[in-house]
Tab-separated table of C-alpha atoms and ligand atoms in Angstrom:
chain	number	residue	atom	x	y	z
A	1	MET	CA	17.827	-48.578	-3.903
A	2	LYS	CA	20.022	-45.520	-3.044
A	3	ASP	CA	23.885	-47.258	-2.772
A	4	GLU	CA	22.416	-49.779	-5.433
A	5	ALA	CA	21.567	-47.077	-8.447
A	6	ILE	CA	25.065	-44.840	-6.625
A	7	ASN	CA	26.946	-48.358	-7.552
A	8	LYS	CA	25.856	-48.738	-10.572
A	9	GLY	CA	26.534	-45.622	-11.750
A	10	ILE	CA	29.948	-45.999	-10.422
A	11	VAL	CA	30.506	-49.700	-12.035
A	12	ALA	CA	29.186	-48.118	-15.439
A	13	LYS	CA	32.319	-45.234	-15.284
A	14	VAL	CA	34.738	-47.888	-14.305
A	15	GLU	CA	33.787	-50.027	-17.358
A	16	ALA	CA	33.628	-46.638	-19.655
A	17	LEU	CA	36.934	-44.769	-18.588
A	18	ASP	CA	38.602	-48.184	-19.203
A	19	ILE	CA	39.574	-47.992	-14.960
A	20	ARG	CA	42.055	-51.226	-14.760
A	21	LEU	CA	42.172	-51.182	-10.711
A	22	ILE	CA	40.160	-49.882	-7.722
A	23	ARG	CA	41.657	-49.987	-4.216
A	24	TYR	CA	39.446	-50.145	-1.420
A	25	LEU	CA	41.226	-48.559	1.219
A	26	TYR	CA	41.055	-47.458	4.934
A	27	CYS	CA	42.773	-46.026	7.704
A	28	ASP	CA	44.962	-47.683	10.137
A	29	LEU	CA	44.655	-47.107	14.032
A	30	ALA	CA	48.160	-45.922	13.745
A	31	GLY	CA	46.740	-43.414	10.647
A	32	VAL	CA	48.707	-45.202	7.895
A	33	ILE	CA	46.332	-45.404	4.669
A	34	ARG	CA	46.934	-49.319	3.951
A	35	GLY	CA	44.374	-51.140	1.465
A	36	LYS	CA	43.456	-54.038	-1.521
A	37	THR	CA	42.824	-53.606	-4.566
A	38	VAL	CA	39.986	-54.987	-6.707
A	39	HIS	CA	40.774	-55.465	-10.731
A	40	ALA	CA	37.785	-54.689	-13.006
A	41	SER	CA	36.589	-58.058	-13.351
A	42	GLN	CA	35.318	-58.539	-10.694
A	43	PHE	CA	34.204	-55.408	-9.230
A	44	PRO	CA	30.293	-55.397	-9.764
A	45	LYS	CA	29.990	-57.798	-7.167
A	46	LYS	CA	33.417	-56.842	-4.808
A	47	ILE	CA	31.705	-52.734	-5.160
A	48	SER	CA	29.080	-54.519	-2.593
A	49	GLU	CA	29.803	-57.685	-1.147
A	50	GLY	CA	33.599	-56.736	-0.092
A	51	VAL	CA	36.337	-58.352	0.659
A	52	GLY	CA	38.008	-59.998	3.235
A	53	LEU	CA	40.686	-58.690	5.717
A	54	THR	CA	42.482	-60.470	8.643
A	55	ARG	CA	41.420	-58.805	11.849
A	56	ALA	CA	44.707	-58.536	12.710
A	57	GLN	CA	45.771	-55.975	9.898
A	58	ASN	CA	44.500	-53.454	12.790
A	59	ALA	CA	46.149	-54.548	15.391
A	60	VAL	CA	49.822	-53.388	12.764
A	61	ASN	CA	50.809	-50.802	14.513
A	62	LEU	CA	53.043	-47.663	12.973
A	63	PHE	CA	56.700	-49.953	12.122
A	64	GLU	CA	55.042	-52.717	11.047
A	65	GLU	CA	55.298	-54.812	14.393
A	66	LEU	CA	52.188	-57.674	14.445
A	67	VAL	CA	50.948	-56.571	18.804
A	68	PRO	CA	49.173	-58.854	20.262
A	69	VAL	CA	45.821	-57.725	20.265
A	70	GLU	CA	42.691	-59.829	21.988
A	71	GLY	CA	39.976	-59.735	18.926
A	72	MET	CA	42.530	-58.971	16.266
A	73	GLU	CA	44.560	-61.825	16.594
A	74	PRO	CA	44.394	-63.133	12.662
A	75	VAL	CA	42.462	-65.541	13.479
A	76	GLY	CA	38.631	-64.486	11.566
A	77	GLU	CA	37.646	-62.351	8.970
A	78	VAL	CA	36.223	-58.260	8.070
A	79	ARG	CA	35.200	-57.199	5.474
A	80	ILE	CA	36.210	-54.117	4.299
A	81	ILE	CA	33.306	-52.818	2.170
A	82	PRO	CA	34.162	-49.246	0.421
A	83	ASP	CA	31.669	-46.394	0.490
A	84	PRO	CA	30.458	-45.102	-3.454
A	85	GLU	CA	30.697	-41.481	-2.342
A	86	THR	CA	34.475	-41.557	-1.912
A	87	PHE	CA	34.740	-43.263	-5.587
A	88	THR	CA	37.401	-41.286	-7.414
A	89	ILE	CA	39.874	-41.350	-9.738
A	90	LEU	CA	43.409	-41.091	-9.308
A	91	PRO	CA	44.834	-39.353	-11.407
A	92	TRP	CA	48.817	-39.644	-10.230
A	93	VAL	CA	48.341	-44.156	-11.366
A	94	ASP	CA	47.427	-45.205	-14.729
A	95	ARG	CA	43.946	-46.431	-14.653
A	96	THR	CA	43.063	-46.575	-11.189
A	97	ALA	CA	39.946	-45.676	-8.761
A	98	GLY	CA	40.404	-45.547	-4.534
A	99	MET	CA	37.246	-45.765	-2.792
A	100	PHE	CA	37.545	-44.966	0.950
A	101	SER	CA	35.622	-47.692	3.299
A	102	ASP	CA	34.284	-49.466	6.891
A	103	LEU	CA	35.674	-52.083	8.161
A	104	LEU	CA	32.457	-54.299	9.391
A	105	GLU	CA	31.674	-57.472	10.328
A	106	GLN	CA	30.695	-60.507	7.379
A	107	ASP	CA	26.907	-59.938	8.805
A	108	GLY	CA	27.225	-56.133	7.914
A	109	SER	CA	27.206	-55.457	11.395
A	110	GLU	CA	29.972	-53.002	12.766
A	111	TRP	CA	32.789	-53.747	13.557
A	112	GLY	CA	34.829	-51.980	17.345
A	113	GLY	CA	37.537	-52.034	15.372
A	114	CYS	CA	37.098	-49.918	12.376
A	115	THR	CA	37.713	-46.365	13.184
A	116	ARG	CA	35.299	-44.583	10.337
A	117	SER	CA	32.694	-46.345	12.178
A	118	VAL	CA	33.994	-44.603	15.202
A	119	LEU	CA	33.476	-40.792	13.547
A	120	LYS	CA	29.839	-42.173	12.246
A	121	ARG	CA	29.008	-42.871	15.436
A	122	ALA	CA	29.677	-39.429	16.672
A	123	ILE	CA	28.323	-38.039	13.856
A	124	ASP	CA	24.815	-39.552	14.638
A	125	PHE	CA	25.724	-38.498	18.595
A	126	ALA	CA	25.811	-34.716	16.967
A	127	ALA	CA	22.285	-35.812	14.773
A	128	LYS	CA	20.308	-36.080	17.612
A	129	GLN	CA	21.085	-33.230	19.215
A	130	GLY	CA	20.101	-31.686	15.362
A	131	ILE	CA	23.956	-30.393	14.870
A	132	GLU	CA	25.627	-31.494	11.623
A	133	VAL	CA	29.996	-30.953	12.718
A	134	MET	CA	31.405	-28.969	9.628
A	135	ALA	CA	34.950	-29.687	9.529
A	136	ALA	CA	38.071	-29.316	6.968
A	137	PHE	CA	42.339	-30.425	8.022
A	138	GLU	CA	44.402	-27.689	6.595
A	139	THR	CA	47.506	-29.362	6.059
A	140	GLU	CA	51.027	-28.704	6.149
A	141	PHE	CA	54.114	-31.363	4.300
A	142	TYR	CA	57.481	-31.338	2.980
A	143	LEU	CA	58.361	-31.916	-0.147
A	144	ALA	CA	62.018	-33.455	-0.056
A	145	GLU	CA	64.756	-35.270	-2.249
A	146	GLU	CA	65.906	-38.875	-1.034
A	147	ARG	CA	69.499	-38.719	-0.508
A	148	GLU	CA	71.755	-41.003	1.011
A	149	GLY	CA	72.059	-40.385	4.723
A	150	GLY	CA	68.488	-39.224	4.299
A	151	PRO	CA	65.939	-37.564	2.618
A	152	ILE	CA	66.518	-33.346	2.125
A	153	PRO	CA	64.000	-30.521	1.475
A	154	TRP	CA	63.570	-29.639	-1.989
A	155	LYS	CA	64.004	-26.118	-2.695
A	156	ASP	CA	64.068	-24.037	-0.365
A	157	ALA	CA	63.279	-20.166	-0.530
A	158	PRO	CA	62.505	-17.063	2.397
A	159	VAL	CA	58.710	-18.152	3.515
A	160	TYR	CA	55.246	-17.146	1.562
A	161	SER	CA	58.193	-15.546	-0.831
A	162	SER	CA	57.047	-15.805	-4.673
A	163	SER	CA	60.315	-17.214	-5.181
A	164	GLY	CA	58.911	-20.148	-3.092
A	165	MET	CA	56.152	-20.433	-5.019
A	166	ASP	CA	57.876	-20.162	-8.480
A	167	ARG	CA	60.754	-22.945	-7.121
A	168	ALA	CA	57.437	-25.656	-6.346
A	169	SER	CA	54.946	-24.702	-9.215
A	170	GLU	CA	55.198	-26.769	-10.862
A	171	VAL	CA	54.479	-29.731	-8.267
A	172	MET	CA	52.311	-27.461	-7.035
A	173	ASN	CA	50.138	-27.059	-9.925
A	174	SER	CA	49.701	-31.092	-10.859
A	175	ILE	CA	49.291	-31.314	-7.168
A	176	VAL	CA	46.158	-29.290	-6.575
A	177	ASP	CA	44.826	-30.169	-10.593
A	178	ASN	CA	45.092	-34.247	-9.428
A	179	LEU	CA	42.445	-33.004	-6.214
A	180	THR	CA	40.686	-30.919	-8.493
A	181	THR	CA	40.117	-33.321	-10.533
A	182	GLN	CA	39.111	-35.467	-7.490
A	183	GLY	CA	36.084	-32.920	-6.694
A	184	ILE	CA	38.362	-31.942	-4.227
A	185	ILE	CA	37.601	-27.903	-3.358
A	186	VAL	CA	40.992	-26.096	-3.084
A	187	GLU	CA	41.087	-22.854	-0.909
A	188	GLN	CA	44.923	-21.587	-1.059
A	189	ALA	CA	48.322	-23.411	-1.586
A	190	ILE	CA	50.778	-21.734	-0.027
A	191	ASN	CA	54.954	-21.884	0.528
A	192	GLU	CA	54.885	-22.420	3.928
A	193	TYR	CA	58.231	-21.949	6.739
A	194	GLY	CA	60.033	-24.350	6.074
A	195	PRO	CA	62.647	-24.855	3.053
A	196	GLY	CA	60.638	-27.476	1.001
A	197	GLN	CA	57.977	-26.517	3.763
A	198	GLN	CA	53.701	-26.032	1.719
A	199	GLU	CA	50.372	-25.996	2.840
A	200	ILE	CA	47.336	-26.810	1.068
A	201	ALA	CA	44.058	-25.901	2.284
A	202	ILE	CA	40.960	-27.209	1.152
A	203	LYS	CA	37.326	-26.677	1.693
A	204	TYR	CA	35.173	-27.947	4.545
A	205	ASP	CA	32.575	-30.710	4.292
A	206	ASN	CA	31.020	-32.825	6.854
A	207	ALA	CA	32.881	-34.625	8.805
A	208	LEU	CA	32.597	-37.843	6.980
A	209	ARG	CA	33.886	-36.290	4.588
A	210	ALA	CA	36.317	-34.112	5.595
A	211	ALA	CA	37.860	-37.054	7.051
A	212	ASP	CA	37.348	-39.070	3.692
A	213	LEU	CA	38.721	-35.612	1.464
A	214	HIS	CA	42.354	-35.377	4.410
A	215	LEU	CA	43.329	-38.625	3.121
A	216	LYS	CA	42.357	-38.295	-0.576
A	217	PHE	CA	45.198	-35.673	0.180
A	218	ARG	CA	47.551	-37.370	1.688
A	219	ASP	CA	48.153	-39.494	-0.709
A	220	THR	CA	47.361	-37.514	-3.938
A	221	VAL	CA	50.426	-35.374	-1.778
A	222	ARG	CA	52.225	-38.199	-1.634
A	223	GLY	CA	51.552	-39.846	-4.545
A	224	THR	CA	52.029	-37.052	-7.151
A	225	ALA	CA	55.182	-36.310	-5.793
A	226	GLU	CA	56.366	-39.315	-5.912
A	227	VAL	CA	55.600	-40.903	-8.382
A	228	GLU	CA	55.274	-37.588	-11.039
A	229	PHE	CA	58.347	-36.792	-9.588
A	230	GLY	CA	60.460	-38.847	-8.550
A	231	LEU	CA	59.699	-36.351	-4.534
A	232	LEU	CA	59.775	-37.648	-1.582
A	233	ALA	CA	56.696	-35.797	0.126
A	234	SER	CA	56.176	-35.968	3.821
A	235	LEU	CA	53.382	-35.319	6.226
A	236	ALA	CA	54.708	-36.571	9.013
A	237	PRO	CA	54.835	-33.814	11.729
A	238	LYS	CA	58.671	-33.273	12.325
A	239	PRO	CA	59.883	-34.667	9.187
A	240	PHE	CA	63.459	-32.874	9.984
A	241	PRO	CA	64.883	-32.458	13.467
A	242	ASN	CA	65.689	-28.789	12.746
A	243	GLY	CA	62.876	-26.951	10.388
A	244	VAL	CA	59.539	-25.881	11.354
A	245	GLY	CA	57.070	-29.154	12.645
A	246	SER	CA	54.166	-28.936	10.146
A	247	GLY	CA	50.705	-29.452	11.900
A	248	ALA	CA	47.095	-30.720	9.991
A	249	HIS	CA	45.550	-27.391	11.865
A	250	LEU	CA	41.798	-28.707	12.228
A	251	HIS	CA	38.937	-26.734	11.398
A	252	PHE	CA	35.634	-26.511	12.267
A	253	SER	CA	31.696	-25.872	13.340
A	254	LEU	CA	29.037	-27.177	14.224
A	255	TRP	CA	26.153	-26.380	11.890
A	256	SER	CA	22.021	-26.138	12.689
A	257	ILE	CA	20.261	-29.574	10.836
A	258	GLU	CA	17.249	-27.786	10.574
A	259	ASN	CA	18.098	-24.215	10.230
A	260	LYS	CA	21.631	-24.808	7.653
A	261	THR	CA	23.212	-22.099	10.180
A	262	ASN	CA	26.557	-22.081	11.842
A	263	LEU	CA	26.065	-22.091	16.202
A	264	PHE	CA	28.796	-20.941	16.730
A	265	TYR	CA	27.993	-16.847	15.249
A	266	ASN	CA	26.018	-14.756	16.832
A	267	PRO	CA	25.507	-11.951	15.374
A	268	LYS	CA	25.143	-9.622	18.787
A	269	ASP	CA	28.406	-10.672	20.166
A	270	PRO	CA	31.645	-7.941	19.367
A	271	THR	CA	33.234	-11.712	19.237
A	272	LYS	CA	30.898	-12.773	16.514
A	273	LEU	CA	31.047	-16.575	19.036
A	274	SER	CA	28.615	-17.778	20.866
A	275	GLU	CA	27.735	-18.952	23.716
A	276	LEU	CA	27.441	-22.835	21.908
A	277	GLY	CA	30.983	-21.574	20.081
A	278	LEU	CA	31.886	-20.678	23.975
A	279	ASN	CA	31.327	-24.922	25.471
A	280	PHE	CA	32.486	-26.096	22.995
A	281	VAL	CA	35.616	-24.749	23.088
A	282	ALA	CA	35.515	-25.542	27.014
A	283	GLY	CA	34.450	-29.361	26.809
A	284	VAL	CA	37.848	-29.499	23.927
A	285	LEU	CA	40.086	-27.559	27.128
A	286	ASP	CA	38.846	-30.526	29.201
A	287	HIS	CA	39.700	-33.341	27.456
A	288	LEU	CA	42.218	-31.698	25.312
A	289	PRO	CA	45.134	-33.923	26.819
A	290	GLY	CA	42.946	-37.089	26.092
A	291	LEU	CA	42.059	-36.171	22.978
A	292	LEU	CA	45.579	-35.266	22.328
A	293	ALA	CA	46.594	-38.643	21.680
A	294	LEU	CA	44.155	-39.153	19.106
A	295	THR	CA	45.763	-35.895	17.494
A	296	CYS	CA	49.122	-35.744	17.591
A	297	PRO	CA	48.337	-39.372	17.876
A	298	SER	CA	51.794	-40.440	17.271
A	299	TYR	CA	55.434	-40.664	18.850
A	300	VAL	CA	57.252	-38.535	16.080
A	301	SER	CA	54.134	-35.820	17.458
A	302	HIS	CA	55.398	-34.970	20.480
A	303	HIS	CA	58.848	-33.800	18.807
A	304	ARG	CA	56.242	-31.190	16.632
A	305	LEU	CA	54.498	-29.932	19.701
A	306	LYS	CA	57.713	-27.738	21.451
A	307	PRO	CA	56.356	-24.182	22.154
A	308	HIS	CA	56.496	-20.723	20.033
A	309	SER	CA	56.025	-22.835	17.005
A	310	TRP	CA	52.525	-22.443	16.578
A	311	ALA	CA	51.247	-26.026	17.411
A	312	GLY	CA	49.826	-25.703	20.663
A	313	THR	CA	52.122	-26.845	23.378
A	314	THR	CA	49.548	-25.563	26.954
A	315	ILE	CA	46.163	-26.475	27.649
A	316	SER	CA	44.742	-22.340	26.526
A	317	TRP	CA	42.537	-20.872	23.346
A	318	GLY	CA	42.485	-17.173	22.143
A	319	TYR	CA	41.111	-15.014	19.074
A	320	ASP	CA	43.151	-15.627	16.720
A	321	ASN	CA	45.743	-16.840	18.685
A	322	ARG	CA	48.418	-19.007	17.472
A	323	GLU	CA	50.142	-21.028	19.861
A	324	CYS	CA	47.231	-21.813	21.233
A	325	ALA	CA	45.753	-25.452	21.314
A	326	VAL	CA	42.442	-23.954	20.340
A	327	ARG	CA	42.031	-20.697	17.850
A	328	VAL	CA	38.835	-18.816	17.124
A	329	ALA	CA	39.410	-18.045	13.147
A	330	SER	CA	38.601	-14.151	12.498
A	331	PRO	CA	35.545	-14.632	10.035
A	332	PHE	CA	35.157	-12.957	7.327
A	333	ASN	CA	32.990	-9.580	6.197
A	334	GLY	CA	30.184	-10.055	4.582
A	335	ARG	CA	30.096	-13.956	5.154
A	336	GLU	CA	30.434	-14.175	9.033
A	337	MET	CA	27.518	-16.501	9.597
A	338	GLU	CA	29.139	-19.171	6.891
A	339	SER	CA	32.893	-18.239	8.165
A	340	ILE	CA	33.673	-18.224	11.436
A	341	ASN	CA	35.112	-21.405	12.807
A	342	LEU	CA	37.764	-23.053	15.335
A	343	GLU	CA	40.955	-24.512	14.408
A	344	LEU	CA	42.460	-26.739	16.681
A	345	LYS	CA	46.250	-26.459	16.066
A	346	THR	CA	47.220	-29.621	18.151
A	347	CYS	CA	46.975	-31.725	15.258
A	348	ASP	CA	48.951	-33.237	13.279
A	349	GLY	CA	49.783	-35.015	9.523
A	350	SER	CA	50.363	-38.988	11.554
A	351	THR	CA	46.571	-38.943	13.173
A	352	ASN	CA	44.216	-40.935	11.951
A	353	PRO	CA	41.492	-38.220	10.943
A	354	TYR	CA	38.187	-40.654	12.336
A	355	LEU	CA	39.454	-40.222	15.606
A	356	ALA	CA	40.985	-36.790	15.327
A	357	LEU	CA	37.056	-35.813	14.438
A	358	ALA	CA	35.243	-38.755	16.587
A	359	GLY	CA	37.247	-37.451	19.793
A	360	LEU	CA	37.119	-34.075	18.569
A	361	ILE	CA	33.227	-34.076	18.725
A	362	LEU	CA	32.573	-35.843	21.386
A	363	ALA	CA	35.280	-33.723	23.642
A	364	GLY	CA	33.735	-30.774	22.128
A	365	LEU	CA	29.705	-31.962	22.604
A	366	ASP	CA	30.715	-32.656	26.450
A	367	GLY	CA	31.234	-28.976	26.966
A	368	VAL	CA	28.023	-27.997	25.260
A	369	ALA	CA	25.857	-30.818	27.444
A	370	ARG	CA	27.600	-29.601	30.645
A	371	LYS	CA	27.358	-26.071	29.561
A	372	LEU	CA	31.099	-25.284	30.407
A	373	LYS	CA	32.898	-21.905	30.616
A	374	PRO	CA	36.153	-21.835	28.996
A	375	PRO	CA	38.663	-19.624	30.970
A	376	LEU	CA	39.667	-15.926	29.633
A	377	PRO	CA	40.888	-16.907	26.313
A	378	ALA	CA	44.722	-15.691	25.998
A	379	HIS	CA	44.955	-12.368	24.232
A	380	ARG	CA	49.486	-13.347	23.674
A	381	ASP	CA	51.611	-16.943	23.301
A	382	PRO	CA	50.553	-17.995	26.822
A	383	GLU	CA	54.355	-18.346	27.790
A	384	TYR	CA	54.399	-14.310	28.140
A	385	LEU	CA	50.889	-13.744	29.732
A	386	THR	CA	51.326	-12.814	33.395
A	387	ASN	CA	51.387	-15.580	36.145
A	388	GLU	CA	48.413	-13.380	37.249
A	389	GLU	CA	46.642	-13.436	33.365
A	390	LYS	CA	47.976	-17.161	33.310
A	391	THR	CA	46.121	-17.623	36.551
A	392	LEU	CA	43.045	-16.083	34.530
A	393	CYS	CA	43.085	-18.283	31.477
A	394	GLN	CA	44.095	-21.065	33.335
A	395	ILE	CA	46.824	-22.325	31.543
A	396	ARG	CA	48.728	-25.490	32.319
A	397	PRO	CA	50.897	-27.853	29.892
A	398	LEU	CA	49.563	-30.466	27.803
A	399	PRO	CA	51.029	-34.063	28.840
A	400	SER	CA	54.392	-34.060	27.456
A	401	SER	CA	54.900	-36.918	26.139
A	402	HIS	CA	53.801	-39.913	23.774
A	403	LEU	CA	53.428	-42.103	27.383
A	404	GLU	CA	51.689	-39.408	29.306
A	405	ALA	CA	48.984	-38.608	26.625
A	406	LEU	CA	47.597	-42.273	25.903
A	407	GLU	CA	47.267	-42.642	30.035
A	408	ALA	CA	45.744	-39.328	29.710
A	409	LEU	CA	43.115	-41.092	26.986
A	410	GLU	CA	42.584	-43.938	29.609
A	411	LYS	CA	41.603	-42.106	31.991
A	412	ASP	CA	38.587	-39.713	29.922
A	413	VAL	CA	36.061	-42.837	29.806
A	414	LEU	CA	34.382	-40.406	27.825
A	415	LEU	CA	36.770	-40.636	24.680
A	416	THR	CA	37.609	-44.353	25.551
A	417	ASN	CA	34.202	-44.908	25.365
A	418	GLY	CA	34.088	-43.306	21.894
A	419	LEU	CA	36.503	-44.991	21.281
A	420	GLY	CA	34.441	-48.677	22.416
A	421	GLU	CA	36.109	-51.787	24.332
A	422	LEU	CA	37.951	-53.059	21.483
A	423	MET	CA	39.484	-49.469	19.726
A	424	THR	CA	40.705	-48.595	23.162
A	425	ARG	CA	42.575	-51.467	23.920
A	426	ALA	CA	43.928	-52.376	20.648
A	427	TYR	CA	44.543	-48.386	19.972
A	428	LEU	CA	46.963	-48.093	23.695
A	429	ALA	CA	48.568	-51.734	22.933
A	430	THR	CA	49.584	-51.000	20.306
A	431	ARG	CA	50.615	-47.216	20.107
A	432	ARG	CA	52.324	-48.404	23.405
A	433	ALA	CA	54.479	-50.398	21.126
A	434	GLU	CA	55.461	-47.608	19.116
A	435	ASN	CA	56.432	-46.262	21.448
A	436	ALA	CA	58.777	-48.909	22.775
A	437	LYS	CA	60.450	-50.027	19.564
A	438	ALA	CA	60.708	-45.059	18.888
A	439	LYS	CA	62.514	-45.279	22.449
A	440	LEU	CA	64.540	-48.599	21.402
A	441	GLU	CA	65.367	-47.223	18.509
A	442	GLY	CA	65.960	-44.312	19.060
A	443	ASP	CA	64.152	-40.410	18.002
A	444	GLU	CA	66.325	-40.492	14.341
A	445	TRP	CA	65.065	-44.138	13.869
A	446	ALA	CA	62.141	-43.180	14.372
A	447	ARG	CA	62.543	-39.830	11.970
A	448	LEU	CA	63.586	-41.908	9.625
A	449	ALA	CA	61.070	-44.524	9.311
A	450	THR	CA	57.901	-42.515	9.339
A	451	PHE	CA	59.234	-40.279	7.373
A	452	SER	CA	56.515	-40.313	4.325
A	453	THR	CA	54.708	-42.773	5.986
A	454	PHE	CA	51.307	-40.270	5.866
O	501	LIG	N1	53.991	-25.171	11.223
O	501	LIG	C1	53.202	-24.908	12.203
O	501	LIG	C2	52.364	-26.068	12.961
O	501	LIG	O1	53.333	-27.171	13.080
O	501	LIG	C3	52.266	-24.018	11.676
O	501	LIG	C4	52.240	-22.877	11.335
O	501	LIG	C5	51.072	-21.825	11.301
O	501	LIG	O2	50.129	-21.797	11.811
O	501	LIG	O3	50.856	-22.274	9.974
O	501	LIG	O4	51.435	-26.281	14.097
O	502	MG	MG1	50.579	-23.317	8.239
């Protein structure tokens, strides 16, 4: 009933605003935003019945190869069912709206190949424990110009400089506007480290919405740069081999559904982080090798994960330590309860945010269920710790290659159970095929092939 009323409202809006095309979008296993577009004349019925999609579409890997996966062959159809809560008008294109969708069986039941459904299951699992997960992606990206021989960064300026802010201001203002008109709350826009590199932080929301918003963010950044300015935007993890990488740092906190309080907050502890927060950190660290295959999921992700690049290369955590995989972000005075949160640095813009968040929730809650204690936090860049400190902080390397991370995921029963049988099989097969193709063609080819995919 509630959905029917929302649908009616959206159909009326489409009519009133003379929207012509409505995009039914989803994020595939490779982290690519895809979908089909419905004409407004069909929308009143198509908003609830959805459109058809071959199961094989989710077996297409990052390099557009159709990978053989049983259960995702070009036989049989699922439905792309848009979520009305995600409806926004896309400001950089004419008379067009977009919605994010679930991929469901024809009878409306869950399909094992739908990444958004994986996150919904993880959210339900947390909700059964009285927990709501809040999250936000803080995303870095490059603006670039197309040139013969490959893209080059658009405008150079010192990091965090006002000159950089000025040079990028027209594009950044437009991106921010286009986010804002879609109801996305922009908190900060930063002229980042690399030439042409920018960052925009958006306000946290519940985990499902955070993932949907991140995808809207990606489309908005890329679309605004391309359509309005003829520029490229790259959310790839390492778009320039000698430049600084780009993260999509994942901030999160757990809230009590009953009391609406942040469960990571303990006013009595000098660090302000609660016991539950510590358990959650320990769970994430415990599953980090496998989780990495979901949060830094692509072949090119591993070009970013280098020491001293503030991206995290070790299984480590620390208070405001930007070189650790997990950072406890210090709370703000007067807003301590709301603002204390954890940040996963080992996350980038090539991720499927539904899978990344699902994996993170399951890993952390496992730490809570097992009352795991994290080792000592790192108080310096882990590499500069003494050997004794390294032992106390249990500093270990993360999987150092794409294949190693995929192997760790395959061995992680908690994560593969969370993904489900079909998703696990399809994910490993498509990612391994991506790896084989990238190795065959080389790093430079892989970089250019994915430069503005995300
Ligand atoms: N660019 C770094 C990364 O790849 C992060 C820098 C920062 O902390 O802002 O994650
Ligand atoms: Mg940054």
